[in-house]
C-alpha positions in Angstrom: 0.0 0.0 0.0 2.8 2.4 1.0 4.7 1.5 -2.3 1.5 2.2 -4.3 1.1 5.6 -2.6 4.7 6.5 -3.1 4.5 5.6 -6.8 1.4 7.8 -7.2 3.1 10.7 -5.4 6.2 10.3 -7.7 4.1 10.1 -10.8 2.2 13.2 -9.8 5.4 15.1 -9.1 6.8 14.0 -12.5 3.6 15.2 -14.2 3.7 18.6 -12.5 7.4 18.9 -13.4 6.8 18.1 -17.0 4.0 20.7 -17.2 5.9 23.4 -15.3 8.6 24.2 -17.9 8.9 24.8 -21.6 9.4 21.5 -23.5 10.2 20.7 -27.1 8.2 18.0 -28.9 9.0 16.4 -32.2 6.0 15.6 -34.4 5.5 11.8 -34.8 5.0 11.4 -38.6 3.4 8.0 -38.2 0.5 9.4 -36.1 0.1 12.8 -37.7 -2.1 13.3 -40.7 -3.3 16.5 -42.3 -6.6 15.9 -44.2 -8.9 18.0 -46.3 -12.5 18.0 -47.4 -14.1 19.8 -50.4 -17.3 19.7 -52.3 -17.2 17.8 -55.6 -19.7 19.3 -58.1 -22.2 19.6 -55.3 -22.8 15.8 -55.4 -20.3 14.5 -52.8 -17.6 15.4 -50.3 -14.2 14.7 -51.7 -11.5 13.8 -49.1 -7.7 13.5 -49.2 -4.7 13.6 -46.9 -0.9 14.1 -46.9 1.2 11.2 -45.7 4.5 13.0 -44.9 4.6 15.6 -42.2 7.5 16.8 -40.0 8.1 19.6 -37.5 8.3 20.6 -33.9 6.2 22.0 -31.1 7.3 24.0 -28.0 4.9 24.1 -25.1 4.8 25.7 -21.6 1.4 25.0 -20.1 2.2 26.9 -16.9 3.0 30.1 -18.8 0.3 29.4 -21.5 2.8 29.8 -24.3 4.0 27.7 -27.2 4.9 27.5 -30.8 4.4 25.2 -33.8 6.6 24.8 -36.9 5.3 22.2 -39.4 6.2 21.2 -42.9 4.1 19.0 -45.1 5.4 17.3 -48.2 2.8 18.3 -50.9 3.9 15.4 -53.1 2.7 13.0 -50.4 -0.9 13.8 -51.2 -3.1 10.7 -51.1 -6.7 10.3 -52.2 -6.8 6.6 -53.0 -7.0 7.3 -56.7 -3.6 7.5 -58.4 -4.6 9.5 -61.4 -6.3 12.1 -59.2 -3.2 12.3 -57.0 -1.2 13.2 -60.1 -3.7 15.8 -61.2 -3.7 17.5 -57.8 0.1 17.7 -58.0 0.1 19.5 -61.4 -0.3 23.2 -62.2 -4.1 23.1 -61.9 -3.9 22.7 -58.1 -0.8 22.4 -55.8 1.9 22.6 -58.6 4.2 20.5 -56.4 7.2 20.9 -58.8 7.2 24.6 -58.1 5.8 24.4 -54.5 6.9 21.1 -53.0 6.0 21.9 -49.4 3.1 23.4 -47.4 4.1 25.0 -44.0 2.5 26.4 -40.9 4.3 28.6 -38.4 2.4 29.7 -35.3 2.2 33.3 -34.1 -0.1 32.8 -31.0 -1.4 30.1 -28.7 -4.7 30.6 -26.9 -5.4 28.5 -23.8 -8.6 27.8 -21.9 -7.3 26.9 -18.4 -4.6 24.2 -19.1 -6.2 23.2 -22.4 -4.9 24.6 -25.7 -7.9 26.1 -27.4 -6.6 27.8 -30.6 -3.4 28.2 -32.5 -3.0 31.2 -34.8 -0.3 31.3 -37.4 0.8 31.7 -41.1 -0.1 29.0 -43.6 2.2 29.0 -46.7 0.8 27.1 -49.7 1.2 27.4 -53.4 3.7 30.3 -52.8 1.2 32.3 -50.8 1.3 33.0 -47.0 -1.8 34.0 -45.1 -2.9 33.9 -41.5 -5.2 31.1 -40.3 -6.6 30.1 -36.9 -6.8 26.4 -36.0 -9.4 25.3 -33.5 -8.0 22.7 -31.1 -10.0 19.7 -29.8 -9.1 16.7 -27.7 -5.8 18.3 -26.5 -3.9 16.0 -24.1 -0.4 15.8 -22.7 0.7 12.8 -20.6 3.4 10.0 -20.3 3.4 7.9 -23.5 2.8 4.2 -22.4 5.0 2.8 -25.2 7.6 5.5 -26.1 8.4 6.1 -22.4 8.5 9.9 -22.8 6.1 12.8 -22.3 3.8 13.2 -25.3 1.1 15.6 -26.5 -1.7 15.0 -29.0 -4.6 17.0 -30.4 -7.1 17.3 -33.3 -7.0 20.7 -35.1 -9.3 22.1 -37.7 -10.1 25.2 -39.7 -11.8 26.3 -43.0 -10.1 28.2 -45.8 -11.0 29.6 -49.2 -8.6 27.9 -51.6 -8.6 30.8 -54.1 -6.9 33.0 -51.5 -3.9 30.7 -52.0 -4.1 31.0 -55.7 -5.8 27.5 -56.2 -9.0 28.3 -58.0 -9.2 25.8 -60.9 -12.7 24.5 -61.6 -14.3 26.9 -59.1 -17.2 27.0 -58.2 -18.0 23.5 -59.5 -15.2 22.1 -57.3 -15.8 23.8 -53.9 -14.2 27.1 -52.9 -14.3 26.3 -49.2 -11.9 23.6 -47.9 -12.1 22.1 -44.5 -8.7 21.2 -43.1 -8.2 18.7 -40.2 -5.0 17.7 -38.6 -4.5 14.8 -36.2 -1.2 15.4 -34.5 1.0 13.5 -32.0 4.3 14.8 -30.7 7.0 13.3 -28.4 9.2 15.2 -26.0 12.8 15.5 -27.0 15.9 15.0 -25.0 19.1 17.0 -25.2 22.6 15.6 -25.7 23.0 15.0 -22.0 19.9 12.9 -22.0 17.7 15.3 -20.0 14.2 16.2 -21.3 13.7 19.7 -22.8 
């Protein structure tokens, strides 16, 4: 009983310590998927995703501050239809030969208590940079049961007008409004000495 109580106290102390200082997290590309939804000719909702994402997150829950720097490989677009993937990569849409990446860099974090509520930043796509605000849902930070490190995860979403980024082919038959959703998981990094940061 005493051992169980001691373990609970130590776990609680470790949790508070992890939340009390700024930490750096590396995005886990195997559990991070930006997806999009758009109307197709008014008949159906067309969906796709990007399979390669990398970046980092800094977070200080006690101070209610943080930052995000994410890069998406535009050539990793995946719809389940190979010919459509190739069309989306050409000049009609993402023009990935000229603009091979999509990036997001945050400018502001908004918290509701200890929960991250919104992330505002600059979305660069198709050679155009514009501000967007991502709504955050299911935000959680805790010890990862398999990786053995502190980890954070969340679902983020926003809506944009694709023509504002210079992607307007087939509009309005192919929807102007695009719903973006990002499932993200990130793991705390260690410095060269092995301590968490």
